[in-house]
Structure formats: C-alpha cells, structure tokens
PDB file of C-alpha atoms in Angstrom:
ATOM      1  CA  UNK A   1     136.770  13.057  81.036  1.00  0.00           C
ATOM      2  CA  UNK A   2     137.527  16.257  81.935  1.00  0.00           C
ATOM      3  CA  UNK A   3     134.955  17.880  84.829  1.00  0.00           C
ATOM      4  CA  UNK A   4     134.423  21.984  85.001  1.00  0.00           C
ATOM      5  CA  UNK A   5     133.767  23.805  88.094  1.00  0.00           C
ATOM      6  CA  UNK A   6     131.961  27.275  87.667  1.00  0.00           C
ATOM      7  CA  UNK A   7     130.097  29.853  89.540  1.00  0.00           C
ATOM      8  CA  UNK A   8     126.775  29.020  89.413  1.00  0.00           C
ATOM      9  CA  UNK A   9     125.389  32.872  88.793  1.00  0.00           C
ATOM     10  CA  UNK A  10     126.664  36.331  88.309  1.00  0.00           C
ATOM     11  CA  UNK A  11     125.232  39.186  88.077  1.00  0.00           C
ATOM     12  CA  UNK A  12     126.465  42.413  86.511  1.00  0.00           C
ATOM     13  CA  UNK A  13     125.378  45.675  85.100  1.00  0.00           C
ATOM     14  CA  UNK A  14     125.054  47.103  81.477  1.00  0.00           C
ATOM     15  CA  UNK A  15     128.585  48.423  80.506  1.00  0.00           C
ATOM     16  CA  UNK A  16     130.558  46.532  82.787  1.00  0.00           C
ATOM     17  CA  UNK A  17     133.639  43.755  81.690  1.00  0.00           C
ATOM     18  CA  UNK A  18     132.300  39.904  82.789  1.00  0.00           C
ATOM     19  CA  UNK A  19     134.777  37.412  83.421  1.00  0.00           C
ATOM     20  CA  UNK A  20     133.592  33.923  84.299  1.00  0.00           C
ATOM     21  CA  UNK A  21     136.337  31.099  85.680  1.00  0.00           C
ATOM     22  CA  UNK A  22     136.119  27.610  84.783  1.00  0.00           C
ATOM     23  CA  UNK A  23     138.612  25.110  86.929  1.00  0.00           C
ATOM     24  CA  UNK A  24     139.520  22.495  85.149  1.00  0.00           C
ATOM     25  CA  UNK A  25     142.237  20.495  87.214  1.00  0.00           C
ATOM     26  CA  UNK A  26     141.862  17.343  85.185  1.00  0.00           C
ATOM     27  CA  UNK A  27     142.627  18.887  81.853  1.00  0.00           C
ATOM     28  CA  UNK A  28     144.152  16.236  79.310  1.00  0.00           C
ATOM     29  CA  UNK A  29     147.478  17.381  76.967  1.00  0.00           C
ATOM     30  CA  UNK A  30     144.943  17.428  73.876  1.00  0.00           C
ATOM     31  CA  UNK A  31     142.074  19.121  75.302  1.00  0.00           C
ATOM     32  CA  UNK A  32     140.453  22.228  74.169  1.00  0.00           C
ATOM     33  CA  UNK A  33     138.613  24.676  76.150  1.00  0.00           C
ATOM     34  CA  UNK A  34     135.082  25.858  74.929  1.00  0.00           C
ATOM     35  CA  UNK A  35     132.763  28.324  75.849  1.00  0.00           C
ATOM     36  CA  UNK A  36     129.130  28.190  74.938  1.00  0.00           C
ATOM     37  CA  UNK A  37     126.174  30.499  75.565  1.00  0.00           C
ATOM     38  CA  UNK A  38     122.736  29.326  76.167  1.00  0.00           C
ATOM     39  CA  UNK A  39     119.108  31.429  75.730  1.00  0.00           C
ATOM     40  CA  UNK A  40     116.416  29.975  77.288  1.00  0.00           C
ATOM     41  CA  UNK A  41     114.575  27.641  75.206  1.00  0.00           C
ATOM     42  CA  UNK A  42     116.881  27.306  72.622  1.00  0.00           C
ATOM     43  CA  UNK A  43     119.999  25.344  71.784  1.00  0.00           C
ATOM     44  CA  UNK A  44     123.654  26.585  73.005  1.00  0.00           C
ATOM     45  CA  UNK A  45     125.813  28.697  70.522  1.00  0.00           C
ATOM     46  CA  UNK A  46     129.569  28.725  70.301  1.00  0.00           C
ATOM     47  CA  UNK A  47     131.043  31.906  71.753  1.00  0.00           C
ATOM     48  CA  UNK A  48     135.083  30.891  71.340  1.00  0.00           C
ATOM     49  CA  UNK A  49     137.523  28.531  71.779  1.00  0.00           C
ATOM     50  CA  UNK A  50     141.238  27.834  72.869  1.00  0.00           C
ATOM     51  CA  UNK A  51     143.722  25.413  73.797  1.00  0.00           C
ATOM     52  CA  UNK A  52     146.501  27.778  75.987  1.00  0.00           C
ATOM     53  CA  UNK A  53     147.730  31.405  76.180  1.00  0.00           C
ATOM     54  CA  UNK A  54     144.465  33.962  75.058  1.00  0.00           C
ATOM     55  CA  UNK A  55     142.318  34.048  72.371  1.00  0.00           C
ATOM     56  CA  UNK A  56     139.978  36.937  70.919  1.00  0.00           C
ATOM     57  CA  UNK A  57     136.924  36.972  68.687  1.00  0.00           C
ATOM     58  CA  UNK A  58     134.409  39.686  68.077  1.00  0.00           C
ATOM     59  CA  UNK A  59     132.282  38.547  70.812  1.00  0.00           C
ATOM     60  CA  UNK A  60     134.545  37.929  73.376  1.00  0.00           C
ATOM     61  CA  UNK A  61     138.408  36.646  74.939  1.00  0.00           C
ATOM     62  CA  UNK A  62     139.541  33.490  76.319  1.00  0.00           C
ATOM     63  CA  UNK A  63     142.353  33.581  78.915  1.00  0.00           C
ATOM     64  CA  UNK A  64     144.625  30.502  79.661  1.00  0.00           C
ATOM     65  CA  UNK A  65     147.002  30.271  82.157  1.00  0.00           C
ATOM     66  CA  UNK A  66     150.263  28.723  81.147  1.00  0.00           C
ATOM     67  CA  UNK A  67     149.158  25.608  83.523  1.00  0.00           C
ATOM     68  CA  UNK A  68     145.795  25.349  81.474  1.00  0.00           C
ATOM     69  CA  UNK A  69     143.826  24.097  85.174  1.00  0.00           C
ATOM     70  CA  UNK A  70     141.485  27.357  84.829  1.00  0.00           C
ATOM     71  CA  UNK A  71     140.527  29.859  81.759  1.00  0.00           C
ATOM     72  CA  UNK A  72     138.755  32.627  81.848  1.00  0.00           C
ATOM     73  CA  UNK A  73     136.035  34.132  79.192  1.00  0.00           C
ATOM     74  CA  UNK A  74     135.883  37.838  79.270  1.00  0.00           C
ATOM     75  CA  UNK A  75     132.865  39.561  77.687  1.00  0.00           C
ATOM     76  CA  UNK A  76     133.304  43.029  77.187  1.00  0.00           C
ATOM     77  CA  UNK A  77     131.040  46.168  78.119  1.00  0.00           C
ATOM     78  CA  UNK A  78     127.787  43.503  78.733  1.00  0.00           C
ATOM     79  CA  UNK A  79     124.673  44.204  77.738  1.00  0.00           C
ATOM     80  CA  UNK A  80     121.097  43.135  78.671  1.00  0.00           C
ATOM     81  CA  UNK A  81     120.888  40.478  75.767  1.00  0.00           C
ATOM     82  CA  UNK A  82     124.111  39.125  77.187  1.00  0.00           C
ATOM     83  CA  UNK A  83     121.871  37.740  79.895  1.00  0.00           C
ATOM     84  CA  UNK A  84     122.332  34.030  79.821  1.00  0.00           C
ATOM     85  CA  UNK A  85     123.405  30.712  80.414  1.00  0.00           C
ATOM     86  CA  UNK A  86     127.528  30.077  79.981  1.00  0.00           C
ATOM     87  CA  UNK A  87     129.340  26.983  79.754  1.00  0.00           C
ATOM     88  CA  UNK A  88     132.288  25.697  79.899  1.00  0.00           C
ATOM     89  CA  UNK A  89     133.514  22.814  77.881  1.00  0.00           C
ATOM     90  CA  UNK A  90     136.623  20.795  77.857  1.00  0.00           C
ATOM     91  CA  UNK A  91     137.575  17.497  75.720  1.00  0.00           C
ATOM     92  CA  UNK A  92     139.562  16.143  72.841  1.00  0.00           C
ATOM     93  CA  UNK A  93     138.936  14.941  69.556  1.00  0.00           C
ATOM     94  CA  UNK A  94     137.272  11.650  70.547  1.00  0.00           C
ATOM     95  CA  UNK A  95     135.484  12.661  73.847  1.00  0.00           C
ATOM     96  CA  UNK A  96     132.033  13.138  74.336  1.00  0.00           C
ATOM     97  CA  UNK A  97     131.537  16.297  76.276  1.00  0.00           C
ATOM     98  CA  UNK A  98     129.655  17.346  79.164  1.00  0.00           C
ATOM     99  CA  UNK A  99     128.441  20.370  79.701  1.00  0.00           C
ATOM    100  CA  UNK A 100     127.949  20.448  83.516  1.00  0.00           C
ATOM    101  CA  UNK A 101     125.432  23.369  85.350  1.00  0.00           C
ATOM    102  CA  UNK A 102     126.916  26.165  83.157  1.00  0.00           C
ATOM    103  CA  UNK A 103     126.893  30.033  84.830  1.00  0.00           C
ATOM    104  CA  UNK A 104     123.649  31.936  84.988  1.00  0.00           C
ATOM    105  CA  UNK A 105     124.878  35.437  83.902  1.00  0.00           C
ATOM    106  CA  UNK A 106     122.068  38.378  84.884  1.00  0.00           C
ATOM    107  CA  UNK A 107     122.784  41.758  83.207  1.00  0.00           C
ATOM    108  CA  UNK A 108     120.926  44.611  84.891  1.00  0.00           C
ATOM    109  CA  UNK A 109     120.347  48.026  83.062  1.00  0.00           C
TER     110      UNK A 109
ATOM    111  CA  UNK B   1     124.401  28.213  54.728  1.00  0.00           C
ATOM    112  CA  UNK B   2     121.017  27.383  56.287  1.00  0.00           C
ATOM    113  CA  UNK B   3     121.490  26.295  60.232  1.00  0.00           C
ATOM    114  CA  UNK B   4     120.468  23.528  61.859  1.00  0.00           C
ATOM    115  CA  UNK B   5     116.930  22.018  61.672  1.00  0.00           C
ATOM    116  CA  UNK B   6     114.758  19.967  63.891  1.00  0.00           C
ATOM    117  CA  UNK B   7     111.405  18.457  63.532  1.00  0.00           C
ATOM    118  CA  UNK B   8     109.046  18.416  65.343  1.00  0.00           C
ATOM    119  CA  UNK B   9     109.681  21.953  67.161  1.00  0.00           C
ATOM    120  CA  UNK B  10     107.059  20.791  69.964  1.00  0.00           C
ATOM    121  CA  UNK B  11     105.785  17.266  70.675  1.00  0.00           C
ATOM    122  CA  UNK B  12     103.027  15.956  73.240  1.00  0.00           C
ATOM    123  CA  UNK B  13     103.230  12.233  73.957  1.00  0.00           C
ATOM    124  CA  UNK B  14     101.664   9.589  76.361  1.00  0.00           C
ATOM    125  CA  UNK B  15     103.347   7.247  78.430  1.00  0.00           C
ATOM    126  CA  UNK B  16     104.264   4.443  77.123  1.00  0.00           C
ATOM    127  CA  UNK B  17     104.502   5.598  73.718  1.00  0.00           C
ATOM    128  CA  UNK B  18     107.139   5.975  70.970  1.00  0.00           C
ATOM    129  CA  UNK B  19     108.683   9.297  69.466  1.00  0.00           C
ATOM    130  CA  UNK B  20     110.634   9.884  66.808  1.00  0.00           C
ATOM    131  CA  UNK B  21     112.797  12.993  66.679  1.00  0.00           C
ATOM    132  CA  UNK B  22     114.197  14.423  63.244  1.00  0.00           C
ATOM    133  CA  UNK B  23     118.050  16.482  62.889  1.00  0.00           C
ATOM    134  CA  UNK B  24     119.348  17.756  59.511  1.00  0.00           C
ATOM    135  CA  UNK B  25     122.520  19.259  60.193  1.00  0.00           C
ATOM    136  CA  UNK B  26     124.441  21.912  58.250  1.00  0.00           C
ATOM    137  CA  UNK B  27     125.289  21.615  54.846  1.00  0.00           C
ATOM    138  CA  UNK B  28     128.190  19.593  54.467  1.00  0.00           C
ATOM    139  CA  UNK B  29     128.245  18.538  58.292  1.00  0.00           C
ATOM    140  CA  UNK B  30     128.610  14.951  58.542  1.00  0.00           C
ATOM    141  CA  UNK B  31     128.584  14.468  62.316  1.00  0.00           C
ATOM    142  CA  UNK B  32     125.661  14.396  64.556  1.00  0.00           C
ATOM    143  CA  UNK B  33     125.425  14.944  68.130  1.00  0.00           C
ATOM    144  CA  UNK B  34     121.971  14.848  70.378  1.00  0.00           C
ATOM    145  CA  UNK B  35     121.313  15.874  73.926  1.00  0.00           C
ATOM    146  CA  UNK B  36     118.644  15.770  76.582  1.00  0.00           C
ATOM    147  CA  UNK B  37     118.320  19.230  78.444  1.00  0.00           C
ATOM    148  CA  UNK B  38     116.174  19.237  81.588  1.00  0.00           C
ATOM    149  CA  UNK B  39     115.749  21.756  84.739  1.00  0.00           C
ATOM    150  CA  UNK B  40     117.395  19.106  87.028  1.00  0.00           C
ATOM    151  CA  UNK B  41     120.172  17.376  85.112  1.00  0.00           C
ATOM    152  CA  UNK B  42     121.111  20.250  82.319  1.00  0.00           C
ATOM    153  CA  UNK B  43     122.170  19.011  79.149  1.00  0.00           C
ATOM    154  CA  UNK B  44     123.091  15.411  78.839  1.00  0.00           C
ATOM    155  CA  UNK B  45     125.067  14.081  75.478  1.00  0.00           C
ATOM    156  CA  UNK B  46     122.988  11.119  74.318  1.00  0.00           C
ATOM    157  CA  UNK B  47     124.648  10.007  71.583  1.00  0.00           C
ATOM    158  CA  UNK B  48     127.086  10.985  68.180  1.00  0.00           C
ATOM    159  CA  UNK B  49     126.965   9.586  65.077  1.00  0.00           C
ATOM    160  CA  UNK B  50     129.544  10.036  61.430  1.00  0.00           C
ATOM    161  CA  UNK B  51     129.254   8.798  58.592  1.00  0.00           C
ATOM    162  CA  UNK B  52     126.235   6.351  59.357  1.00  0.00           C
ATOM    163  CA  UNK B  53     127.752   5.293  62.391  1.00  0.00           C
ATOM    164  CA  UNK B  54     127.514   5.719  66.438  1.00  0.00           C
ATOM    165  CA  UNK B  55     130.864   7.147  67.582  1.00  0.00           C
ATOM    166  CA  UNK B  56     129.589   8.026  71.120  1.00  0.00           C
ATOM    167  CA  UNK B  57     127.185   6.787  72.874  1.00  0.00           C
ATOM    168  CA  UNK B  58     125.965   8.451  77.083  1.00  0.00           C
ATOM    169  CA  UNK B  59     124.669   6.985  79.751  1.00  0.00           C
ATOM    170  CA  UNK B  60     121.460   6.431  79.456  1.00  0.00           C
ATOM    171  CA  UNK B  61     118.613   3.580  78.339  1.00  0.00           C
ATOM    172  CA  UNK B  62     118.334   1.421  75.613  1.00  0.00           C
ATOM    173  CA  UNK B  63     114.793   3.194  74.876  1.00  0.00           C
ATOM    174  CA  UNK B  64     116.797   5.876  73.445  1.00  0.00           C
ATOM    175  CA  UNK B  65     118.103   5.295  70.397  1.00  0.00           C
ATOM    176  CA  UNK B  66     119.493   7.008  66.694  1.00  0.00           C
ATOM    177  CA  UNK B  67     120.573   6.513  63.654  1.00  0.00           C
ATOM    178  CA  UNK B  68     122.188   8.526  61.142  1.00  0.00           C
ATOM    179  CA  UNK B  69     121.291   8.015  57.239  1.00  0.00           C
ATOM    180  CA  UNK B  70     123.391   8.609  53.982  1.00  0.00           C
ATOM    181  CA  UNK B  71     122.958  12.382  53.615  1.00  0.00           C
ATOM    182  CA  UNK B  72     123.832  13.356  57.549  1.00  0.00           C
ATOM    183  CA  UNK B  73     120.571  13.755  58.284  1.00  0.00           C
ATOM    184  CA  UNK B  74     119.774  11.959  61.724  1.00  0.00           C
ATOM    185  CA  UNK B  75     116.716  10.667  63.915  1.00  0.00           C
ATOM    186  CA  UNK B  76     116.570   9.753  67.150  1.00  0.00           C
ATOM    187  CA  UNK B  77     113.713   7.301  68.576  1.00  0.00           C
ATOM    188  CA  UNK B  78     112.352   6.789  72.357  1.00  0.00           C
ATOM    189  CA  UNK B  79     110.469   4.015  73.486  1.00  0.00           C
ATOM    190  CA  UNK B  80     108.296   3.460  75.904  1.00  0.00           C
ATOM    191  CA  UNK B  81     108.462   6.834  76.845  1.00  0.00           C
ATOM    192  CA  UNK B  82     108.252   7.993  80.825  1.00  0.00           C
ATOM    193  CA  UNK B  83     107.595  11.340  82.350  1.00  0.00           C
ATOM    194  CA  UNK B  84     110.830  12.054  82.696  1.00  0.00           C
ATOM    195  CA  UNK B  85     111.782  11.661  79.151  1.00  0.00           C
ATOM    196  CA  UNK B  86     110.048  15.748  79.369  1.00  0.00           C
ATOM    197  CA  UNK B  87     113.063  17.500  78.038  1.00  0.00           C
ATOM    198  CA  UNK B  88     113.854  19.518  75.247  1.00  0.00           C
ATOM    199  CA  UNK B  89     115.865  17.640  73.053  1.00  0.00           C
ATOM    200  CA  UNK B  90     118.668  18.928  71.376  1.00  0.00           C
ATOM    201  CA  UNK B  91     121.200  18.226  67.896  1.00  0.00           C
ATOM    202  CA  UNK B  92     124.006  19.580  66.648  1.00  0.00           C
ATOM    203  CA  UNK B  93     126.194  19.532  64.055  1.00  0.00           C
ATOM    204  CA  UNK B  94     130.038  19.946  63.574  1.00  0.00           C
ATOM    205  CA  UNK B  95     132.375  19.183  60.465  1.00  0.00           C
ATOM    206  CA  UNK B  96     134.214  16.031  61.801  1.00  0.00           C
ATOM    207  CA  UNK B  97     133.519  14.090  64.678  1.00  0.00           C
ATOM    208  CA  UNK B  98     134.235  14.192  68.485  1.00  0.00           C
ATOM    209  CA  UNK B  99     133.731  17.300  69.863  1.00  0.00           C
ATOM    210  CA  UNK B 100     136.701  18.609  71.971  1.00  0.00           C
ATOM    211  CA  UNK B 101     138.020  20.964  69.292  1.00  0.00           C
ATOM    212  CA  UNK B 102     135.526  21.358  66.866  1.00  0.00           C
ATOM    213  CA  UNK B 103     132.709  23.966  67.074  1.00  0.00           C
ATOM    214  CA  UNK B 104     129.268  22.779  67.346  1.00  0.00           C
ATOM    215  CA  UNK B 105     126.093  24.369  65.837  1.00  0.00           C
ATOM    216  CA  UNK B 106     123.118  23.314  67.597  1.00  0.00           C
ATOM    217  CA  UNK B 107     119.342  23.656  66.567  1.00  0.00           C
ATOM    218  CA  UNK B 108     116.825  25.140  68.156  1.00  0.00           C
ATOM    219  CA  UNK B 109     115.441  21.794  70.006  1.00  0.00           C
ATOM    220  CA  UNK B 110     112.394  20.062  70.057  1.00  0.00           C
ATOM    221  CA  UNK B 111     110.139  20.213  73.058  1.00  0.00           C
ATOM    222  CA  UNK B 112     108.798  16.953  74.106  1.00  0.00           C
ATOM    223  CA  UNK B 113     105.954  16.466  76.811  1.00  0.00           C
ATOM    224  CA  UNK B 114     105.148  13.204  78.323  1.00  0.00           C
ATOM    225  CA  UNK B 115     101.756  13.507  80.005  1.00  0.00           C
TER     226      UNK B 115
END
C-alpha cells in the first residue's frame, strides 16, 4: 500500500493560491492520486482526482510530475470556508485506502 | 440523487454493549465502505463490501463487524463495545468496488459515545 507524506498545517490568507504536496515514493503503476477535503464533524468530500500530468475541476488542479512520487493540489484564490482538513489518497482498483493525518489548512480573512 | 444516509446520526452506549450502525448508499451504488475517525488515529478503513460480500476487510477486532444486504444498503455491528470504540463512524459509497480510482461519497457519520 501506498503511504502519503504531507504537511501537517498551513495557513494562508483569503485571496491567496494554496498548494499542498503529497510524497508518495511508493506509488504503484495503477495507482490514482486523490484528494479529499474534510469539515469538522462531517464525512470527507471528493475534491479531484488524477493518475499523471495535471488535472482541473471547478474547485481546484492536480499537478503530477512525470515521475508521479509527489502531486500537488492547487486551490485557487482561498477563502475562509476553504478552511479544512485535506487528504491525500493513493491506491488502485483493489486496495483499501488509507487516509493518513491529512493537512490542516487555516484561511485567515 | 439523494446522498448518502446514516442512522443513527448520534449514539450513546455503555461498555460492554452492542451497536448497530445503519449506511444506505447512493442510488445505484453497490459498494460500501466504513471507517472509524478518531482525534488520535484519523480515519481508519474498517471494512468494504459489493454485492453482498466483504471485499476488504482493516485491521482491527472481530467485535467489529458488517454486512451488506440485497439493495446496497449496509450495517455495521460492534460488540462488546470499549471506550475507545468513541469515534465517529463513517460510510461511503462509490459505483464499483475498491477505491483507488473511483470517487467516494461519504455520509455525514454517526457519532458514537461509549461512557
């Protein structure tokens, strides 16, 4: 199984571009990379996903280096309801993933 | 399409005792997941089930266990409950099982205290 390394906590202002890392050296040929966001006291929602190169949704981008060991989520112009929990998933198909300590993101006005 | 549903949204318990925990996923979801979230170990998978069946199973004790019936829905039962079984416990749903490249939907958790 894949493990993720991220910073525990960022903080940032309202406006600004956020851009969390996730290492994952141990990346398998089939695995995907997935980012979740967490509020407090309720369950994590799906922000985007990729498997290499970048990837944009309405809510945010997903850079992956050609090597796939890191990626990058990138949430433009933050604002204070962006404040909250981020993780970073990676697995295949069959796997059962683990969502390690995720990145506590604090958006200040 | 309605979201994800659990039942009982809060849940007081005694040690020692049994729980029961209720999932209906998304309309058309067949697969399953559940997870333990607490302060010191985060979210934990505890188990995934398709089609009536446990694909996926983590690492923790026989007292937790789940089963998945005909029409997706799921439950998931704890025994002999200990303090540390105080979690919120979440399910989610996805299209096909595993979870690597399929998006999840979770609910929004039931809260269980053991006092």
């Amino acid at each position: 199984l894949a493990k993720t390394t991220q910073p525990i906590s960022m903080d940032s202002y309202e406006g600004q571009e956020v851009n969390i890392t996730c290492s994952h050296n141990n990346i398998a040929t089939n695995d995907y990379i997935t980012w979740y966001q967490q509020f407090p006291s309720q369950g994590p929602r799906f922000i985007i996903q990729g498997y290499k190169t970048k990837v944009t949704n309405e809510v945010a981008s997903l850079f992956i280096p050609a090597d796939r060991k890191s990626s990058t989520l990138s949430l433009p112009r933050v604002s204070l309801s962006d404040t909250a929990v981020y993780y970073c998933l990676v697995g295949t198909y069959t796997d059962k993933l683990i969502f390690g300590t995720g990145t506590r993101l604090q958006v200040f006005p | 399409k309605a979201g994800v549903t659990q039942t009982p949204r809060y849940l007081i318990k005694t040690r020692g005792q049994q729980v029961t925990l209720s999932c209906s996923p998304i309309s058309g979801h067949r697969s399953v997941s559940w997870y333990q979230q607490t302060p010191g170990q985060g979210l934990q998978f505890l188990f995934e089930y398709f089609s009536e069946t446990q694909r996926n199973k983590g690492n923790f004790p026989g007292r937790f266990s789940g089963r998945q019936f005909s029409n997706s829905r799921s439950e998931m039962n704890v025994s002999t409950l200990e303090l540390g079984d105080s979690a919120l416990y979440l399910c989610a749903s996805s299209s096909e099982p595993g979870q690597g490249n399929h998006e999840q939907y979770f609910g929004p958790g039931t809260r269980l205290t053991v006092t």
